Amino acid sequence: MASSETQKGIITYALSPNRQKPMAGATNAAIFNTYRRCKTQFLYVVPPFAAAYLLMNWAIEKYGYNSVPGGWGRVNEFYNTKEGRMRAPEESDAATPGGPVRA
């Protein structure tokens, strides 16, 4: 019988599936991977932003634009005057170790 010899003159080429479609499923994977990553970071990001939002709302209500004569630019100046300290006695009482200053 004839022995199996290597064939001459016949060339075969093969291309792997990754080379045929390099971006196959990339869009679908990106959407779900992004969702998974955002879901795991939710509790690290949202509570600090919520706390900052609530703190800013409280500060704006207490020391807001309408509570000070002259608007925002005069907030610190006003609360460092005698009239400003008289308007907010609870802070001045707590901040002074010897008691309230009413002179």
PDB file of C-alpha atoms in Angstrom:
ATOM      1  CA  MET A   1       0.000   0.000   0.000  1.00  0.00           C
ATOM      2  CA  ALA A   2       0.880   3.573  -0.265  1.00  0.00           C
ATOM      3  CA  SER A   3       2.380   5.322   2.708  1.00  0.00           C
ATOM      4  CA  SER A   4       0.912   8.579   3.867  1.00  0.00           C
ATOM      5  CA  GLU A   5       3.210  11.263   2.640  1.00  0.00           C
ATOM      6  CA  THR A   6       2.750  14.957   3.259  1.00  0.00           C
ATOM      7  CA  GLN A   7       0.903  16.588   0.425  1.00  0.00           C
ATOM      8  CA  LYS A   8       2.718  19.139  -1.615  1.00  0.00           C
ATOM      9  CA  GLY A   9       1.125  22.131  -3.261  1.00  0.00           C
ATOM     10  CA  ILE A  10      -1.986  22.291  -1.021  1.00  0.00           C
ATOM     11  CA  ILE A  11      -1.990  25.126   1.494  1.00  0.00           C
ATOM     12  CA  THR A  12      -4.678  25.524   4.163  1.00  0.00           C
ATOM     13  CA  TYR A  13      -5.266  28.598   6.276  1.00  0.00           C
ATOM     14  CA  ALA A  14      -7.213  28.908   9.509  1.00  0.00           C
ATOM     15  CA  LEU A  15      -8.404  31.976  11.330  1.00  0.00           C
ATOM     16  CA  SER A  16      -9.410  31.900  14.980  1.00  0.00           C
ATOM     17  CA  PRO A  17     -12.868  33.238  15.983  1.00  0.00           C
ATOM     18  CA  ASN A  18     -11.220  36.077  17.944  1.00  0.00           C
ATOM     19  CA  ARG A  19      -9.512  37.248  14.786  1.00  0.00           C
ATOM     20  CA  GLN A  20     -12.700  37.001  12.739  1.00  0.00           C
ATOM     21  CA  LYS A  21     -14.812  39.148  15.097  1.00  0.00           C
ATOM     22  CA  PRO A  22     -12.557  40.907  17.587  1.00  0.00           C
ATOM     23  CA  MET A  23     -15.389  43.040  19.016  1.00  0.00           C
ATOM     24  CA  ALA A  24     -17.967  40.262  19.263  1.00  0.00           C
ATOM     25  CA  GLY A  25     -20.120  40.893  22.351  1.00  0.00           C
ATOM     26  CA  ALA A  26     -18.101  43.920  23.457  1.00  0.00           C
ATOM     27  CA  THR A  27     -21.106  46.271  23.583  1.00  0.00           C
ATOM     28  CA  ASN A  28     -23.229  43.842  25.561  1.00  0.00           C
ATOM     29  CA  ALA A  29     -20.382  43.076  27.968  1.00  0.00           C
ATOM     30  CA  ALA A  30     -19.605  46.783  28.438  1.00  0.00           C
ATOM     31  CA  ILE A  31     -23.183  47.612  29.393  1.00  0.00           C
ATOM     32  CA  PHE A  32     -23.501  44.862  31.985  1.00  0.00           C
ATOM     33  CA  ASN A  33     -19.969  45.330  33.311  1.00  0.00           C
ATOM     34  CA  THR A  34     -20.588  49.061  33.781  1.00  0.00           C
ATOM     35  CA  TYR A  35     -23.848  48.331  35.605  1.00  0.00           C
ATOM     36  CA  ARG A  36     -22.117  45.807  37.877  1.00  0.00           C
ATOM     37  CA  ARG A  37     -19.307  48.209  38.741  1.00  0.00           C
ATOM     38  CA  CYS A  38     -21.672  51.116  39.437  1.00  0.00           C
ATOM     39  CA  LYS A  39     -23.866  48.911  41.613  1.00  0.00           C
ATOM     40  CA  THR A  40     -20.908  47.895  43.784  1.00  0.00           C
ATOM     41  CA  GLN A  41     -19.770  51.520  44.258  1.00  0.00           C
ATOM     42  CA  PHE A  42     -23.242  52.909  45.009  1.00  0.00           C
ATOM     43  CA  LEU A  43     -22.929  52.840  48.811  1.00  0.00           C
ATOM     44  CA  TYR A  44     -19.490  54.467  48.697  1.00  0.00           C
ATOM     45  CA  VAL A  45     -20.636  57.422  46.585  1.00  0.00           C
ATOM     46  CA  VAL A  46     -24.290  58.229  47.293  1.00  0.00           C
ATOM     47  CA  PRO A  47     -24.327  58.610  51.130  1.00  0.00           C
ATOM     48  CA  PRO A  48     -21.514  61.225  51.235  1.00  0.00           C
ATOM     49  CA  PHE A  49     -23.181  63.224  48.462  1.00  0.00           C
ATOM     50  CA  ALA A  50     -26.551  62.983  50.214  1.00  0.00           C
ATOM     51  CA  ALA A  51     -24.999  64.135  53.501  1.00  0.00           C
ATOM     52  CA  ALA A  52     -23.271  67.052  51.767  1.00  0.00           C
ATOM     53  CA  TYR A  53     -26.538  68.021  50.065  1.00  0.00           C
ATOM     54  CA  LEU A  54     -28.454  67.985  53.351  1.00  0.00           C
ATOM     55  CA  LEU A  55     -25.695  69.944  55.102  1.00  0.00           C
ATOM     56  CA  MET A  56     -25.673  72.590  52.360  1.00  0.00           C
ATOM     57  CA  ASN A  57     -29.461  72.920  52.487  1.00  0.00           C
ATOM     58  CA  TRP A  58     -29.324  73.361  56.254  1.00  0.00           C
ATOM     59  CA  ALA A  59     -26.588  75.995  55.963  1.00  0.00           C
ATOM     60  CA  ILE A  60     -28.437  77.881  53.233  1.00  0.00           C
ATOM     61  CA  GLU A  61     -31.645  77.910  55.283  1.00  0.00           C
ATOM     62  CA  LYS A  62     -29.882  79.075  58.425  1.00  0.00           C
ATOM     63  CA  TYR A  63     -27.331  81.501  56.966  1.00  0.00           C
ATOM     64  CA  GLY A  64     -28.896  82.008  53.561  1.00  0.00           C
ATOM     65  CA  TYR A  65     -29.050  84.985  51.275  1.00  0.00           C
ATOM     66  CA  ASN A  66     -32.182  86.505  52.795  1.00  0.00           C
ATOM     67  CA  SER A  67     -31.092  86.135  56.433  1.00  0.00           C
ATOM     68  CA  VAL A  68     -28.236  88.636  56.165  1.00  0.00           C
ATOM     69  CA  PRO A  69     -28.483  92.300  55.196  1.00  0.00           C
ATOM     70  CA  GLY A  70     -26.437  92.827  52.049  1.00  0.00           C
ATOM     71  CA  GLY A  71     -26.569  89.277  50.651  1.00  0.00           C
ATOM     72  CA  TRP A  72     -23.993  86.496  50.398  1.00  0.00           C
ATOM     73  CA  GLY A  73     -20.933  88.686  50.234  1.00  0.00           C
ATOM     74  CA  ARG A  74     -21.611  90.060  53.699  1.00  0.00           C
ATOM     75  CA  VAL A  75     -22.356  86.800  55.563  1.00  0.00           C
ATOM     76  CA  ASN A  76     -19.059  86.482  57.435  1.00  0.00           C
ATOM     77  CA  GLU A  77     -18.814  90.205  58.068  1.00  0.00           C
ATOM     78  CA  PHE A  78     -22.313  90.294  59.513  1.00  0.00           C
ATOM     79  CA  TYR A  79     -21.936  87.316  61.855  1.00  0.00           C
ATOM     80  CA  ASN A  80     -18.681  88.755  63.199  1.00  0.00           C
ATOM     81  CA  THR A  81     -20.407  91.985  64.286  1.00  0.00           C
ATOM     82  CA  LYS A  82     -22.214  92.625  67.549  1.00  0.00           C
ATOM     83  CA  GLU A  83     -25.610  92.608  65.817  1.00  0.00           C
ATOM     84  CA  GLY A  84     -24.802  89.310  64.119  1.00  0.00           C
ATOM     85  CA  ARG A  85     -23.800  87.696  67.400  1.00  0.00           C
ATOM     86  CA  MET A  86     -26.979  88.967  69.043  1.00  0.00           C
ATOM     87  CA  ARG A  87     -29.117  87.503  66.271  1.00  0.00           C
ATOM     88  CA  ALA A  88     -27.620  84.010  66.818  1.00  0.00           C
ATOM     89  CA  PRO A  89     -27.228  83.765  70.621  1.00  0.00           C
ATOM     90  CA  GLU A  90     -27.100  79.951  70.810  1.00  0.00           C
ATOM     91  CA  GLU A  91     -23.793  79.828  68.912  1.00  0.00           C
ATOM     92  CA  SER A  92     -22.179  82.625  70.906  1.00  0.00           C
ATOM     93  CA  ASP A  93     -23.277  81.072  74.232  1.00  0.00           C
ATOM     94  CA  ALA A  94     -21.855  77.688  73.319  1.00  0.00           C
ATOM     95  CA  ALA A  95     -18.642  79.103  71.898  1.00  0.00           C
ATOM     96  CA  THR A  96     -17.782  81.226  74.938  1.00  0.00           C
ATOM     97  CA  PRO A  97     -16.404  79.215  77.878  1.00  0.00           C
ATOM     98  CA  GLY A  98     -17.320  81.891  80.439  1.00  0.00           C
ATOM     99  CA  GLY A  99     -20.895  82.262  79.255  1.00  0.00           C
ATOM    100  CA  PRO A 100     -22.627  84.675  76.931  1.00  0.00           C
ATOM    101  CA  VAL A 101     -21.029  87.938  75.943  1.00  0.00           C
ATOM    102  CA  ARG A 102     -23.666  90.708  75.938  1.00  0.00           C
ATOM    103  CA  ALA A 103     -21.581  93.862  76.441  1.00  0.00           C
TER     104      ALA A 103
END
